[in-house]
C-alpha cells in the first residue's frame, strides 16, 4: 500500500489514520505492519465497506477534504476497503541508511545480497552508479537507459532501499549515506 508524499506528512503528524483502497483482495491485514517514510504503521483494521457507509469523519481521517476528492483517487473497480492504522514507530531503514560506517562484514553482506539480486541478470551496481551520478534521477529515465520497464525497475530499487542504500525523493532517487559509502568502497576495491 503506497501513500503520496503529502499524505505521508499528515500520517507523520497524526492527522491521517485511515486509508481507502479498491482492491480485488487486500494487500495488508489487521495486526500486520507497513513500513513507510512516515514510520512503521500498525494496521489496526481492514474491512470491506460500501462507499455510502463512509462518513465525513472517515473522509477527513483519510486526509481528504470531501467525499468527491476521495472518489477521484480511488480505482474504478475492485472492492472498497477501509484501512485503519496508527504510527507504531520510526522506519528502521532510516537509521540503516544514515549509517555510513561499513565494516568488512557489512561490505561482504551487501555484496552477497546484491549478487543474489543479480542472479537472473546483473542490474544492482549499474543502477547504484546511475543514481550516484545524479540526485533525483527518475525510474523512467533509468529504465529507458537500461531498456527495462519502469515499474519493474521501481520494484528493484525498492530492494536497494530495503538494504538502506537508496532514498526516495519527491521526484527520483538518491544514494543514502550508506549507499555512498558502499559505492565508494566498491570503487576502491575495483
Coordinates of C-alpha atoms in Angstrom, one line a residue:
X1 CA 0.0 0.0 0.0
X2 CA 1.6 3.3 -1.1
X3 CA 0.9 6.8 0.0
X4 CA 1.5 10.2 -1.7
X5 CA 4.1 12.4 -0.1
X6 CA 1.6 14.9 1.2
X7 CA -0.4 12.1 2.9
X8 CA 2.8 10.7 4.4
X9 CA 3.5 14.0 6.1
X10 CA -0.1 14.1 7.5
X11 CA 0.4 10.5 8.8
X12 CA 3.6 11.5 10.5
X13 CA 1.8 14.4 12.2
X14 CA -1.1 12.0 13.3
X15 CA -3.6 13.8 11.1
X16 CA -4.3 10.8 8.9
X17 CA -5.3 7.4 10.5
X18 CA -7.4 5.9 7.7
X19 CA -7.0 4.9 4.1
X20 CA -9.4 3.7 1.5
X21 CA -8.4 1.4 -1.4
X22 CA -10.1 -0.6 -4.1
X23 CA -8.6 -4.0 -4.4
X24 CA -9.5 -7.4 -5.7
X25 CA -8.1 -8.6 -2.4
X26 CA -6.5 -6.7 0.5
X27 CA -2.7 -6.2 0.4
X28 CA -2.5 -5.6 4.1
X29 CA -4.1 -7.3 7.1
X30 CA -5.2 -6.4 10.5
X31 CA -2.4 -7.0 13.0
X32 CA 0.3 -6.5 10.3
X33 CA 2.6 -3.6 9.8
X34 CA 3.7 -1.5 6.9
X35 CA 6.9 0.5 6.6
X36 CA 6.6 4.0 5.1
X37 CA 8.6 7.2 5.1
X38 CA 6.3 8.4 7.9
X39 CA 7.3 5.4 10.0
X40 CA 6.1 1.9 10.7
X41 CA 2.3 1.7 10.6
X42 CA 0.4 -0.8 12.7
X43 CA -2.6 -2.0 10.7
X44 CA -5.4 -2.0 13.2
X45 CA -8.3 -3.0 10.9
X46 CA -9.1 -3.8 7.3
X47 CA -12.7 -4.1 6.3
X48 CA -14.7 -4.1 3.1
X49 CA -17.2 -1.2 3.1
X50 CA -19.8 0.3 0.9
X51 CA -19.0 3.9 -0.2
X52 CA -22.3 5.0 1.2
X53 CA -21.3 4.0 4.7
X54 CA -18.1 6.1 4.7
X55 CA -18.7 9.1 7.0
X56 CA -17.5 12.6 6.6
X57 CA -15.3 12.0 9.6
X58 CA -13.8 8.9 7.8
X59 CA -13.1 11.1 4.7
X60 CA -11.3 13.6 6.8
X61 CA -9.4 11.0 8.8
X62 CA -8.1 9.7 5.4
X63 CA -6.8 13.2 4.6
X64 CA -9.5 14.3 2.1
X65 CA -11.5 17.5 2.1
X66 CA -14.5 15.8 0.6
X67 CA -16.1 12.5 -0.5
X68 CA -15.7 13.7 -4.1
X69 CA -11.9 14.1 -3.7
X70 CA -11.7 10.6 -2.2
X71 CA -13.7 9.1 -5.0
X72 CA -11.4 10.8 -7.6
X73 CA -8.4 9.0 -6.0
X74 CA -10.0 5.5 -6.0
X75 CA -9.6 3.0 -8.7
X76 CA -12.9 2.4 -10.5
X77 CA -13.0 -1.3 -10.0
X78 CA -12.5 -3.6 -7.0
X79 CA -13.9 -3.9 -3.5
X80 CA -13.6 -0.8 -1.4
X81 CA -11.6 -1.4 1.8
X82 CA -11.3 0.9 4.9
X83 CA -7.8 0.5 6.5
X84 CA -7.3 1.8 10.0
X85 CA -3.7 2.3 11.2
X86 CA -1.5 4.2 13.6
X87 CA 2.2 5.1 13.6
X88 CA 3.9 2.4 15.7
X89 CA 7.5 3.7 15.4
X90 CA 10.2 5.0 13.2
X91 CA 11.2 3.4 10.0
X92 CA 14.2 1.2 10.8
X93 CA 15.5 1.8 7.3
X94 CA 16.2 5.4 8.2
X95 CA 18.8 4.5 10.8
X96 CA 20.3 1.9 8.4
X97 CA 20.6 4.3 5.5
X98 CA 22.2 7.0 7.7
X99 CA 24.9 4.6 8.9
X100 CA 27.8 5.3 6.6
X101 CA 30.3 3.2 8.6
X102 CA 30.7 -0.1 6.7
X103 CA 33.0 -2.7 8.2
X104 CA 34.3 -5.6 6.2
X105 CA 31.4 -7.8 7.3
X106 CA 28.8 -5.2 6.2
X107 CA 30.5 -4.7 2.9
X108 CA 30.6 -8.5 2.3
X109 CA 27.0 -8.9 3.3
X110 CA 25.8 -6.1 1.0
X111 CA 27.9 -7.6 -1.9
X112 CA 26.4 -11.0 -1.3
X113 CA 22.8 -9.6 -1.3
X114 CA 23.5 -7.6 -4.5
X115 CA 25.0 -10.7 -6.1
X116 CA 21.8 -12.6 -5.2
X117 CA 19.6 -9.9 -6.7
X118 CA 21.8 -10.1 -9.9
X119 CA 21.4 -13.8 -10.3
X120 CA 19.0 -13.6 -13.2
X121 CA 20.6 -10.6 -14.8
X122 CA 23.1 -8.0 -13.4
X123 CA 21.5 -4.6 -12.6
X124 CA 22.3 -3.6 -9.0
X125 CA 25.6 -1.9 -9.4
X126 CA 24.6 -0.3 -12.6
X127 CA 21.5 1.3 -11.0
X128 CA 23.5 2.4 -8.0
X129 CA 26.1 4.0 -10.3
X130 CA 23.3 5.8 -12.2
X131 CA 21.7 7.1 -9.0
X132 CA 25.2 8.2 -7.7
X133 CA 25.7 10.2 -10.9
X134 CA 22.7 12.5 -10.3
X135 CA 20.4 13.0 -7.3
X136 CA 16.8 12.9 -8.3
X137 CA 17.3 10.6 -11.2
X138 CA 13.9 9.1 -12.1
X139 CA 13.0 5.5 -12.6
X140 CA 11.6 6.4 -16.0
X141 CA 15.0 7.9 -17.1
X142 CA 16.9 4.9 -15.8
X143 CA 14.5 2.4 -17.2
X144 CA 14.8 3.9 -20.7
X145 CA 18.5 3.9 -20.5
X146 CA 18.6 0.3 -19.3
X147 CA 15.9 -0.9 -21.7
X148 CA 13.8 -2.0 -18.7
X149 CA 10.1 -1.5 -17.8
X150 CA 9.7 1.4 -15.3
X151 CA 7.6 -0.5 -12.8
X152 CA 9.9 -3.4 -12.8
X153 CA 12.9 -1.1 -12.1
X154 CA 11.0 0.6 -9.3
X155 CA 10.4 -2.8 -7.6
X156 CA 14.2 -3.5 -8.0
X157 CA 15.1 -0.1 -6.5
X158 CA 12.9 -0.9 -3.5
X159 CA 15.2 -3.9 -2.9
X160 CA 18.1 -1.5 -2.7
X161 CA 16.1 0.8 -0.4
X162 CA 15.5 -2.2 1.9
X163 CA 19.2 -2.5 2.3
X164 CA 19.5 1.2 3.2
X165 CA 21.4 2.1 0.0
X166 CA 18.9 4.4 -1.6
X167 CA 16.3 7.0 -0.7
X168 CA 13.2 8.1 -2.5
X169 CA 12.8 11.8 -3.2
X170 CA 9.7 13.7 -4.2
X171 CA 11.0 13.1 -7.7
X172 CA 13.5 10.3 -8.3
X173 CA 16.1 8.7 -6.1
X174 CA 19.4 9.4 -4.4
X175 CA 22.0 7.3 -2.7
X176 CA 21.8 7.3 1.1
X177 CA 25.0 8.0 3.1
X178 CA 25.2 4.2 3.5
X179 CA 24.8 3.9 -0.3
X180 CA 27.6 6.4 -1.0
X181 CA 29.9 4.5 1.4
X182 CA 29.1 1.3 -0.3
X183 CA 29.6 2.6 -3.9
X184 CA 32.9 4.3 -2.8
X185 CA 34.2 1.2 -1.1
X186 CA 33.4 -0.8 -4.3
X187 CA 35.3 1.7 -6.4
X188 CA 38.3 1.4 -4.1
X189 CA 38.1 -2.5 -4.5
X190 CA 37.9 -2.3 -8.3

